[in-house]
XYZ file of C-alpha atoms in Angstrom:
699
model
C -16.268 -17.465 -20.434
C -16.226 -19.425 -23.704
C -13.787 -22.299 -24.120
C -11.528 -20.226 -26.372
C -10.462 -18.149 -23.353
C -9.342 -21.283 -21.568
C -7.297 -22.351 -24.599
C -3.641 -23.059 -24.067
C -1.425 -20.237 -25.376
C 1.064 -22.839 -26.605
C -0.939 -23.054 -29.834
C -0.747 -19.337 -30.592
C 1.722 -18.707 -33.452
C 5.029 -17.576 -31.954
C 4.658 -19.401 -28.619
C 5.301 -23.173 -28.570
C 6.234 -25.346 -25.545
C 9.342 -23.452 -24.398
C 7.847 -19.974 -24.566
C 4.648 -21.249 -22.966
C 6.647 -22.504 -19.974
C 8.531 -19.201 -19.773
C 5.319 -17.129 -19.848
C 3.754 -19.347 -17.200
C 6.770 -19.209 -14.884
C 7.569 -15.513 -15.277
C 4.124 -13.895 -15.717
C 1.590 -16.566 -14.741
C 0.174 -16.552 -18.295
C -1.213 -19.923 -19.443
C -4.430 -19.219 -21.347
C -5.895 -16.825 -23.900
C -7.752 -15.160 -21.016
C -4.532 -14.599 -19.055
C -2.852 -12.975 -22.062
C -5.900 -10.824 -22.817
C -5.683 -9.379 -19.292
C -1.933 -8.770 -19.449
C -2.214 -5.110 -20.350
C 0.431 -2.815 -21.876
C 2.046 -0.409 -19.415
C 2.598 2.337 -22.013
C 2.121 3.240 -25.681
C 4.227 5.034 -28.273
C 2.798 6.820 -31.302
C 4.221 5.011 -34.359
C 2.323 7.044 -36.941
C 4.918 9.833 -37.154
C 8.423 9.940 -38.730
C 10.939 12.404 -37.221
C 13.822 14.074 -39.067
C 17.302 13.510 -37.644
C 17.934 17.254 -37.628
C 14.928 17.688 -35.277
C 16.089 15.192 -32.626
C 16.887 16.327 -29.080
C 17.927 14.593 -25.854
C 14.533 15.147 -24.183
C 12.614 13.028 -26.690
C 11.029 9.705 -25.711
C 10.879 6.903 -28.294
C 10.830 8.165 -31.889
C 11.223 6.687 -35.355
C 13.363 7.899 -38.244
C 13.530 6.709 -41.862
C 16.782 6.493 -43.828
C 19.720 4.318 -44.936
C 22.766 2.666 -43.368
C 26.041 3.999 -44.785
C 28.432 1.467 -43.217
C 29.065 -0.835 -40.218
C 32.105 -0.705 -37.919
C 33.173 -3.488 -35.552
C 35.030 -2.901 -32.245
C 36.538 -5.612 -30.018
C 35.335 -5.105 -26.422
C 37.133 -8.019 -24.759
C 37.207 -11.774 -24.960
C 34.419 -12.838 -27.350
C 32.725 -9.441 -26.981
C 32.092 -7.021 -29.828
C 30.379 -3.717 -30.351
C 28.990 -2.798 -33.745
C 28.334 0.818 -34.716
C 26.377 1.632 -37.889
C 26.198 5.105 -39.409
C 22.672 6.042 -40.493
C 21.319 9.081 -42.393
C 18.014 10.447 -43.628
C 19.552 13.325 -45.604
C 19.009 15.870 -42.807
C 21.710 14.549 -40.461
C 23.535 11.485 -39.134
C 23.054 9.150 -36.149
C 24.929 6.123 -34.803
C 23.083 2.847 -34.325
C 24.847 0.693 -31.714
C 24.626 -2.988 -30.746
C 26.459 -4.684 -27.863
C 24.729 -8.047 -27.437
C 23.919 -10.489 -30.261
C 25.342 -7.919 -32.680
C 26.228 -10.408 -35.438
C 22.748 -11.949 -35.525
C 21.062 -8.531 -35.510
C 23.133 -6.975 -38.288
C 23.349 -10.087 -40.470
C 20.357 -9.155 -42.641
C 20.915 -5.385 -42.727
C 22.161 -3.772 -45.959
C 23.551 -0.388 -46.953
C 21.655 1.861 -49.360
C 18.308 0.304 -48.368
C 15.454 2.225 -46.723
C 14.807 1.248 -43.089
C 12.742 2.585 -40.233
C 14.737 2.821 -36.969
C 12.667 3.079 -33.783
C 14.123 3.786 -30.320
C 15.141 6.408 -27.768
C 17.743 8.926 -29.025
C 20.667 9.588 -26.671
C 23.446 12.143 -27.135
C 27.059 10.915 -27.052
C 30.233 12.526 -28.391
C 28.413 15.395 -30.047
C 25.878 13.321 -31.983
C 22.763 11.256 -31.374
C 22.688 7.494 -31.247
C 20.204 4.641 -30.857
C 21.199 1.592 -28.788
C 19.540 -1.705 -29.812
C 16.597 -0.040 -31.624
C 13.811 -1.825 -33.495
C 14.528 -1.924 -37.239
C 12.124 -2.703 -40.077
C 12.276 -2.408 -43.859
C 10.489 0.797 -44.827
C 8.655 -0.945 -47.666
C 7.071 -3.374 -45.159
C 5.697 -0.626 -42.895
C 2.346 1.074 -43.357
C 2.581 4.034 -40.967
C -1.123 4.842 -40.978
C -1.883 1.323 -39.701
C 0.707 1.333 -36.905
C -1.126 3.698 -34.540
C -0.152 3.432 -30.888
C 2.419 0.699 -30.273
C 1.885 -1.122 -26.952
C 4.706 -1.930 -24.524
C 4.497 -4.915 -22.173
C 6.408 -5.584 -18.970
C 8.956 -8.403 -19.287
C 11.501 -9.998 -16.949
C 15.256 -10.438 -17.360
C 14.815 -14.173 -18.039
C 12.327 -13.378 -20.787
C 14.629 -10.834 -22.404
C 17.542 -13.291 -22.387
C 15.321 -15.809 -24.168
C 14.366 -13.215 -26.807
C 10.913 -12.603 -25.277
C 10.957 -8.812 -25.462
C 7.957 -6.494 -25.313
C 7.866 -6.656 -29.113
C 7.638 -10.465 -28.983
C 4.763 -10.329 -26.463
C 3.044 -7.784 -28.712
C 3.266 -10.097 -31.733
C 1.923 -13.066 -29.747
C -0.982 -10.955 -28.459
C -1.747 -9.805 -32.009
C -1.729 -13.397 -33.271
C -4.052 -14.443 -30.444
C -6.543 -11.613 -31.075
C -6.667 -12.566 -34.764
C -7.722 -16.086 -33.714
C -10.577 -14.749 -31.546
C -13.075 -14.177 -34.338
C -16.251 -14.136 -32.252
C -17.225 -11.172 -30.045
C -15.669 -11.260 -26.573
C -18.559 -11.767 -24.096
C -19.806 -8.882 -21.977
C -19.321 -8.927 -18.187
C -21.404 -5.865 -17.310
C -25.186 -5.633 -17.859
C -26.460 -3.246 -20.576
C -28.037 -0.868 -18.039
C -24.588 -0.107 -16.547
C -22.720 -0.001 -19.886
C -25.296 2.312 -21.449
C -25.811 4.611 -18.463
C -22.063 5.160 -17.961
C -21.399 5.283 -21.731
C -18.746 2.588 -21.554
C -17.391 0.806 -24.626
C -18.169 -2.920 -24.887
C -15.780 -5.434 -23.346
C -14.877 -6.723 -26.815
C -13.942 -3.220 -27.986
C -12.087 -2.471 -24.749
C -9.928 -5.609 -24.842
C -9.056 -5.181 -28.514
C -8.295 -1.467 -28.211
C -6.287 -1.787 -24.985
C -3.782 -3.894 -26.905
C -4.061 -2.167 -30.290
C -5.534 1.342 -30.061
C -5.670 3.246 -33.328
C -5.286 6.528 -31.463
C -5.123 8.042 -27.961
C -8.929 8.342 -27.745
C -9.497 4.622 -28.329
C -6.841 3.792 -25.750
C -8.418 6.135 -23.174
C -11.945 4.697 -23.628
C -10.615 1.136 -23.358
C -8.715 1.917 -20.153
C -11.741 3.673 -18.623
C -13.979 0.661 -19.281
C -11.507 -1.940 -17.947
C -10.567 0.116 -14.885
C -14.210 0.631 -13.969
C -14.987 -3.078 -14.350
C -12.055 -4.080 -12.129
C -12.950 -1.589 -9.383
C -16.685 -2.302 -9.650
C -16.317 -6.023 -8.956
C -14.019 -5.344 -6.003
C -16.624 -3.008 -4.503
C -19.515 -5.353 -5.344
C -17.649 -8.186 -3.602
C -17.068 -6.093 -0.477
C -20.618 -4.725 -0.293
C -22.217 -8.110 -0.902
C -20.087 -9.527 1.905
C -21.205 -6.709 4.221
C -24.858 -7.240 3.248
C -24.598 -11.012 3.830
C -22.912 -10.519 7.201
C -25.535 -8.056 8.396
C -28.361 -10.405 7.491
C -26.572 -13.450 8.901
C -25.384 -12.067 12.236
C -27.386 -10.181 14.821
C -25.387 -7.761 16.920
C -25.819 -7.372 20.662
C -28.169 -4.511 21.498
C -26.741 -2.121 24.104
C -29.725 0.126 24.885
C -28.375 1.725 28.076
C -25.806 4.378 28.838
C -25.618 3.728 32.562
C -23.840 4.490 35.796
C -20.332 3.449 34.751
C -20.253 5.635 31.646
C -21.898 8.627 33.335
C -19.688 8.420 36.420
C -16.608 8.414 34.205
C -17.893 11.237 32.012
C -18.803 13.550 34.907
C -16.050 12.707 37.424
C -13.001 11.207 35.676
C -12.727 12.725 32.207
C -9.065 13.880 32.005
C -9.838 16.758 29.623
C -12.896 18.031 27.731
C -13.727 15.934 24.670
C -13.102 17.531 21.300
C -16.047 17.887 18.924
C -14.505 15.133 16.778
C -14.394 12.738 19.762
C -18.023 13.515 20.615
C -19.092 12.885 17.011
C -17.303 9.513 16.898
C -18.804 8.385 20.245
C -22.284 9.239 18.873
C -21.578 7.156 15.735
C -20.401 4.190 17.833
C -23.362 4.561 20.209
C -25.770 4.469 17.262
C -24.207 1.221 15.993
C -24.326 -0.425 19.428
C -28.059 0.037 19.844
C -29.027 -0.680 16.222
C -29.275 -4.467 16.561
C -26.585 -5.125 13.945
C -23.002 -6.004 14.675
C -20.729 -2.964 14.557
C -17.640 -3.079 12.368
C -16.128 0.385 12.550
C -12.707 1.756 11.622
C -11.530 4.605 13.865
C -8.845 6.724 12.246
C -7.018 9.425 14.110
C -3.536 10.868 14.205
C -1.194 10.119 17.067
C -2.406 11.967 20.176
C -5.934 12.601 18.880
C -7.568 10.704 21.771
C -8.565 7.374 20.186
C -7.874 5.392 23.385
C -10.235 7.606 25.393
C -12.995 7.084 22.801
C -12.353 3.320 22.886
C -12.539 3.261 26.702
C -15.817 5.202 26.808
C -17.274 2.810 24.197
C -16.178 -0.172 26.311
C -17.867 1.374 29.361
C -21.188 1.335 27.475
C -20.719 -2.425 27.002
C -20.045 -2.760 30.746
C -23.226 -0.799 31.546
C -25.144 -3.428 29.538
C -23.563 -6.316 31.521
C -21.042 -7.321 28.865
C -17.250 -7.585 28.942
C -14.832 -5.753 26.652
C -11.401 -6.514 25.290
C -8.645 -4.457 23.659
C -6.020 -6.256 21.572
C -2.666 -4.596 20.800
C 0.145 -5.836 18.510
C 3.000 -5.705 21.060
C 3.413 -6.348 24.768
C 4.745 -2.874 25.425
C 1.737 -1.287 23.686
C -0.636 -3.555 25.653
C 1.051 -2.509 28.904
C 0.749 1.154 27.905
C -2.966 0.702 27.168
C -3.411 -0.937 30.575
C -1.605 1.906 32.349
C -3.540 4.564 30.392
C -6.939 2.950 31.030
C -6.249 2.466 34.751
C -5.060 6.075 35.006
C -8.231 7.306 33.235
C -10.513 5.205 35.481
C -8.802 6.185 38.740
C -10.726 4.777 41.696
C -13.737 3.597 39.674
C -14.811 0.013 40.514
C -13.928 -1.392 37.075
C -11.771 -4.512 36.935
C -9.113 -4.220 34.179
C -6.481 -6.938 33.702
C -3.574 -7.669 31.359
C -2.980 -10.865 29.389
C 0.232 -11.189 27.358
C 2.902 -13.852 26.930
C 4.729 -12.310 29.918
C 1.790 -12.962 32.288
C 2.468 -16.449 33.655
C 1.816 -18.860 36.525
C -0.582 -17.957 39.322
C -1.441 -14.505 37.923
C -2.339 -15.947 34.509
C -4.501 -18.705 36.063
C -6.295 -16.180 38.246
C -6.956 -13.803 35.330
C -8.353 -16.606 33.139
C -10.649 -17.843 35.922
C -11.981 -14.371 36.691
C -12.456 -13.651 33.002
C -14.632 -16.777 32.678
C -16.748 -15.742 35.686
C -17.130 -12.168 34.459
C -15.175 -10.571 37.339
C -12.625 -9.187 34.861
C -14.627 -6.609 32.905
C -11.977 -5.243 30.545
C -9.130 -7.424 29.248
C -6.093 -5.740 27.686
C -3.728 -8.022 25.799
C -1.778 -9.119 22.762
C -2.617 -12.030 20.455
C -2.556 -14.086 23.694
C -6.243 -13.148 24.160
C -7.284 -15.324 21.197
C -5.781 -18.523 22.622
C -8.287 -21.347 23.225
C -7.730 -21.223 26.992
C -9.098 -17.649 27.117
C -12.858 -17.769 27.715
C -15.132 -14.792 28.420
C -18.447 -14.972 30.238
C -20.114 -12.356 27.984
C -17.808 -10.681 25.456
C -19.700 -7.866 23.772
C -17.136 -5.327 22.576
C -13.673 -5.724 21.015
C -11.131 -3.021 20.204
C -8.322 -3.986 17.802
C -5.453 -1.469 17.859
C -3.191 -1.013 14.829
C -5.199 -3.822 13.260
C -2.960 -4.348 10.202
C -0.530 -6.067 12.572
C -3.018 -8.919 12.973
C -3.972 -11.467 10.331
C -7.575 -12.067 9.248
C -7.650 -15.506 10.932
C -6.379 -14.046 14.226
C -9.121 -11.419 14.341
C -11.803 -13.911 13.347
C -10.881 -16.072 16.357
C -12.201 -13.346 18.652
C -15.668 -13.953 17.226
C -15.582 -17.483 18.611
C -15.293 -16.103 22.154
C -18.907 -14.972 22.104
C -22.379 -16.368 21.282
C -22.932 -13.614 18.724
C -20.082 -11.718 17.067
C -19.070 -8.852 19.399
C -19.077 -5.259 18.261
C -15.677 -4.489 16.713
C -13.839 -1.155 16.784
C -10.668 -1.165 14.707
C -8.225 1.661 15.551
C -5.307 2.970 13.547
C -2.987 5.941 13.910
C -2.006 5.573 10.260
C -4.307 7.935 8.357
C -5.707 6.076 5.363
C -6.692 7.947 2.196
C -10.415 7.733 1.479
C -10.077 5.751 -1.775
C -7.766 3.233 -0.109
C -10.017 2.860 2.936
C -12.989 2.359 0.617
C -11.228 -0.605 -0.965
C -9.026 -2.112 1.722
C -11.504 -1.516 4.566
C -14.653 -1.375 2.493
C -16.573 -3.583 4.917
C -15.973 -1.176 7.801
C -17.845 2.021 8.562
C -15.290 4.787 9.006
C -15.040 7.329 11.839
C -12.351 9.996 11.883
C -10.940 12.053 14.763
C -9.521 14.998 12.871
C -8.551 17.376 15.681
C -6.100 17.211 18.576
C -7.037 17.803 22.226
C -6.365 21.368 23.470
C -2.856 22.066 24.739
C -1.020 19.837 22.259
C 1.703 21.680 20.343
C 2.363 20.588 16.740
C 5.761 18.911 16.276
C 8.218 21.231 14.546
C 9.819 19.368 11.617
C 13.220 20.501 10.300
C 15.323 19.251 7.372
C 19.095 18.997 7.870
C 21.970 17.506 5.856
C 24.413 14.861 7.106
C 27.274 17.328 7.545
C 25.170 19.294 10.079
C 24.951 16.493 12.698
C 27.275 18.273 15.132
C 24.692 21.012 15.725
C 21.971 18.343 16.019
C 23.815 16.547 18.803
C 24.239 19.891 20.559
C 20.449 20.297 20.394
C 19.948 16.851 21.947
C 22.252 17.818 24.834
C 20.190 20.948 25.460
C 16.940 18.959 25.539
C 18.366 16.243 27.819
C 19.734 18.961 30.130
C 16.119 20.134 30.498
C 15.104 16.608 31.525
C 13.823 15.473 28.117
C 14.577 12.332 26.084
C 15.418 11.718 22.408
C 15.095 9.103 19.667
C 17.717 8.537 16.970
C 16.462 6.294 14.151
C 18.703 4.415 11.694
C 17.468 2.724 8.495
C 19.736 -0.358 8.730
C 20.931 -2.682 11.486
C 24.257 -3.677 9.908
C 26.259 -2.139 7.093
C 25.211 -3.146 3.604
C 27.701 -3.246 0.740
C 24.989 -2.310 -1.722
C 23.499 0.599 0.190
C 25.560 3.490 1.450
C 23.401 4.181 4.501
C 24.173 4.846 8.116
C 23.718 1.652 10.121
C 22.607 1.142 13.685
C 25.396 -1.101 15.026
C 28.186 1.227 13.940
C 26.134 4.346 14.734
C 25.308 3.138 18.246
C 29.005 2.677 19.025
C 29.790 6.203 17.804
C 26.851 7.709 19.704
C 27.997 6.028 22.926
C 31.310 7.887 22.472
C 29.647 11.202 21.584
C 27.218 10.977 24.533
C 29.603 9.237 26.923
C 28.055 11.065 29.897
C 24.524 9.800 29.093
C 22.704 6.464 29.132
C 21.578 4.996 25.787
C 19.226 2.159 24.817
C 19.383 0.206 21.561
C 16.387 -1.484 19.891
C 16.010 -3.278 16.558
C 13.910 -6.026 15.021
C 16.594 -8.729 15.150
C 16.740 -8.650 18.962
C 14.957 -11.314 21.010
C 11.487 -10.066 22.063
C 12.298 -10.101 25.814
C 15.556 -8.197 25.244
C 13.808 -5.667 23.019
C 10.970 -5.155 25.528
C 13.497 -4.662 28.358
C 15.427 -2.002 26.416
C 12.200 -0.223 25.462
C 11.045 -0.309 29.071
C 14.284 1.281 30.274
C 13.597 4.228 27.965
C 9.896 4.383 28.927
C 10.872 4.451 32.615
C 13.408 7.250 32.026
C 16.437 5.106 32.906
C 18.008 6.000 29.533
C 17.960 9.405 27.858
C 18.491 8.377 24.211
C 16.864 5.490 22.356
C 18.821 4.406 19.266
C 16.515 2.328 17.095
C 15.319 1.164 13.699
C 11.707 1.581 12.602
C 10.480 -0.990 15.166
C 9.482 2.025 17.267
C 7.153 3.520 14.636
C 4.049 2.136 16.365
C 3.187 1.851 20.015
C 5.815 3.700 22.026
C 4.286 6.345 24.275
C 6.884 8.426 26.095
C 5.449 11.921 26.773
C 8.866 13.043 28.043
C 10.561 12.426 24.638
C 10.832 15.698 22.718
C 13.360 15.007 19.916
C 13.150 12.569 16.999
C 16.157 12.417 14.666
C 15.655 10.269 11.540
C 18.902 9.513 9.714
C 18.834 8.811 5.956
C 15.272 10.146 5.948
C 15.313 9.975 2.139
C 15.005 6.180 2.472
C 11.639 6.317 4.237
C 8.131 6.702 2.835
C 5.924 9.580 3.925
C 3.609 7.476 6.095
C 6.561 5.899 7.870
C 8.162 9.290 8.516
C 4.839 10.538 9.883
C 4.507 7.506 12.163
C 8.034 7.994 13.491
C 7.363 11.692 14.083
C 4.314 10.632 16.084
C 6.597 9.214 18.802
C 7.265 12.786 19.976
C 4.881 15.639 20.734
C 2.952 13.546 23.266
C 3.578 15.884 26.189
C 2.966 19.580 26.771
C 6.502 20.620 25.710
C 7.506 21.747 22.221
C 8.901 18.754 20.317
C 11.139 18.506 17.268
C 11.544 16.036 14.390
C 14.797 16.361 12.453
C 14.967 14.735 9.011
C 18.615 14.146 8.118
C 19.420 13.428 4.458
C 22.257 13.407 1.981
C 22.813 16.647 0.148
C 21.912 15.292 -3.300
C 18.207 14.394 -3.445
C 15.894 13.390 -6.280
C 12.938 15.656 -7.074
C 10.499 13.106 -5.585
C 12.506 12.767 -2.355
C 12.735 16.540 -2.007
C 8.958 16.692 -2.404
C 8.496 14.119 0.384
C 10.771 15.997 2.771
C 9.065 19.322 1.960
C 5.595 17.833 2.652
C 6.810 16.571 6.045
C 8.201 19.991 6.961
C 5.077 21.803 5.733
C 2.321 19.870 7.505
C 1.423 17.685 10.479
C -1.875 16.675 8.840
C -1.726 12.886 8.616
C -4.479 12.662 6.004
C -2.770 15.111 3.666
C 0.454 13.143 4.117
C -1.289 9.805 3.477
C -2.876 11.100 0.259
C 0.517 12.351 -0.954
C 2.155 9.038 -0.009
C -0.462 7.069 -1.910
C 0.199 9.128 -5.028
C 3.977 8.830 -4.685
C 4.245 5.175 -3.724
C 1.008 3.471 -4.746
C -1.158 1.345 -2.457
C 0.905 -1.852 -2.293
C 2.560 -1.386 1.060
C 0.423 1.253 2.733
C -1.288 0.384 5.997
C 0.481 -2.963 6.133
C -1.548 -4.470 3.296
C 1.242 -6.957 2.636
C 1.397 -8.169 6.236
C -2.352 -8.718 6.345
C -2.417 -10.749 3.157
C -4.455 -8.117 1.341
C -1.797 -6.742 -1.019
C -3.376 -5.269 -4.140
C -3.440 -7.267 -7.345
C -4.976 -4.722 -9.679
C -4.259 -5.355 -13.346
C -5.078 -1.900 -14.698
C -6.755 0.366 -12.122
C -4.712 2.561 -9.788
C -6.215 3.345 -6.378
C -4.004 6.435 -6.038
C -4.905 8.040 -9.341
C -8.380 6.676 -10.038
C -10.154 8.080 -6.996
C -13.218 9.260 -8.942
C -13.600 5.858 -10.581
C -13.330 4.141 -7.182
C -16.206 6.322 -5.945
C -18.258 5.708 -9.112
C -17.694 1.940 -8.806
C -18.690 2.064 -5.134
C -21.891 3.979 -5.906
C -22.888 1.586 -8.702
C -22.183 -1.472 -6.532
C -24.175 0.014 -3.636
C -27.087 0.671 -5.996
C -27.075 -3.005 -7.061
C -26.979 -4.255 -3.432
C -29.742 -1.859 -2.330
C -32.035 -3.026 -5.140
C -31.147 -6.713 -4.969
C -30.130 -7.558 -1.369
C -31.025 -11.254 -1.812
C -28.965 -11.412 -5.058
C -31.723 -13.145 -7.026
C -33.037 -10.640 -9.578
C -32.677 -11.995 -13.167
C -31.296 -8.730 -14.568
C -28.326 -9.047 -12.185
C -27.655 -12.712 -12.949
C -24.582 -11.839 -15.026
C -23.121 -9.877 -12.093
C -23.531 -12.641 -9.514
C -22.151 -15.286 -11.893
C -19.120 -13.130 -12.677
C -18.578 -12.358 -8.983
C -18.698 -16.067 -8.119
C -16.011 -16.759 -10.731
C -13.817 -13.934 -9.401
C -14.224 -15.141 -5.803
C -13.238 -18.646 -6.867
C -9.977 -17.463 -8.418
C -8.991 -14.596 -6.114
C -8.762 -13.522 -2.501
C -12.110 -12.644 -0.908
C -11.843 -8.873 -0.676
C -14.762 -8.762 1.688
C -13.397 -10.990 4.443
C -11.296 -8.340 6.063
C -12.527 -7.540 9.539
């Protein structure tokens, strides 16, 4: 990038030292390059003048041309004034209102002079008004040159200092006028020409100042593609490098252990989806390259069985296997499930968590090092330095977004070569998100439930109907079932009028005085939380009152009712995860979404989707569109939160695929990254990697 893009924005007209510091602190903008890539979030067509008589309350920002008739001043309190000006264009009248800095704003305005007023019209007292609009002398405005006016995001501190969107726009315009040479290209001609993209120079100039909607659209298309392309190129180059660098263990045999389990201990016939996934895993394990595979499947789809059968293949080839879970209770459930599946088979399975101490811990570690322990089930305790395997060949990471990149990488150090890795999640991930967030993993999907499972019936109720809900819980408990009641808050918040767990638990203890209740939330000490969970798992309590800490990893087949209070406060994926706590047995289960009566259109849509379908992938796609990718699949916990400047994973699915295909084409034709025609790409990628998170280093 030429030196001009590294130039300090302080020297752009309209900035100076104070504004430079404000832009740096609030938006991270220090250089010409930073400002160039700070894109507008919307545009308004400034080429049209509206008549006052044509205004209506549904209009967005519009501009009118006319004269001020007079100015009225109203005292609003100590040192506070409101100024109302009456404005006309000959077809009607509007009020123009100022609350803050009114004197400074109106100082230069005159009556009987033509002005253009630009803002959002709002109806009040039978006539339209504009609050703090933009005002310019009509003689200074050339409408044909105004085109689409950009709007930039600003913070409260910026607004207080007079740094509005309009101010950012003027600074950006001044900067672009100083960039007289052509902005360098970052994509090779063969990509630009084949995809019919505008040049980078044109794109960056038109994204800030498009003459019309077409120019704006072409600029956005070019910049979105470039952003997504380099993300995909980074991921695929990482994958290519890893595959050339690391050999995977070759597991050529499916032997006695696997076959004995398959023919004598399989708890139920495998679904076609499970068979397909096992074939995909089997192919990876004998290919000679290290497997990195993401296994997606809804709650109850049989992922653990697939993981166990894959681990048995490792055992048949004289290697050990390990499964790592995010919580102790989930690790214990995996241990119990695996031992139940294996029955009397001579396979040594042991548990290693923070709760395993003393003699038992010492014994497990010793037998792990000698190879006597064949399958280790544990929490993050398995990555401690004291844990040494004899021959670790296969690793399963459950609900992997609960583990950091560094934690998972430590498992690699337990083996001479990196072990095969199977990452499991019960959170269905939309294809475009998986392609970006888990782009270095091959994806397998279990998209059908084992026979005999009944879909959970989801019902929407309002808060005033809780009496009938509690009656339903009594009926279920009378039949020997258990129930969850989920609250969104632990303690009452003054800002949010939501039901809270502490107060709700007390009331529920009174309502269900003849029953035993457990209480679980994230602020409890881990041992206390585990003990309360265990009481419910063991059937000692009939009702578990909890926050969302139970959304992952609680397996109680006897629980048949899930009541989610203030369901309007939860995202779709979270609601789906919570619903997944029930429906794990053969009995019909119910999920009741309890909301306030007054709901926004978007919230109503979320609730309707939940009631209409149990398909996790359909729900995940809808959630991505409603909420965006930022907090889906725990991207924030894992340190991989999105930092996209212009592209949108939810809405730009086709572009994500196009970028992926183009990046794959480059890698396939230049695996060593040394062809001259791709030199621009590798140089640009190196610069991006230097400044940003390595999108490839995920698994």
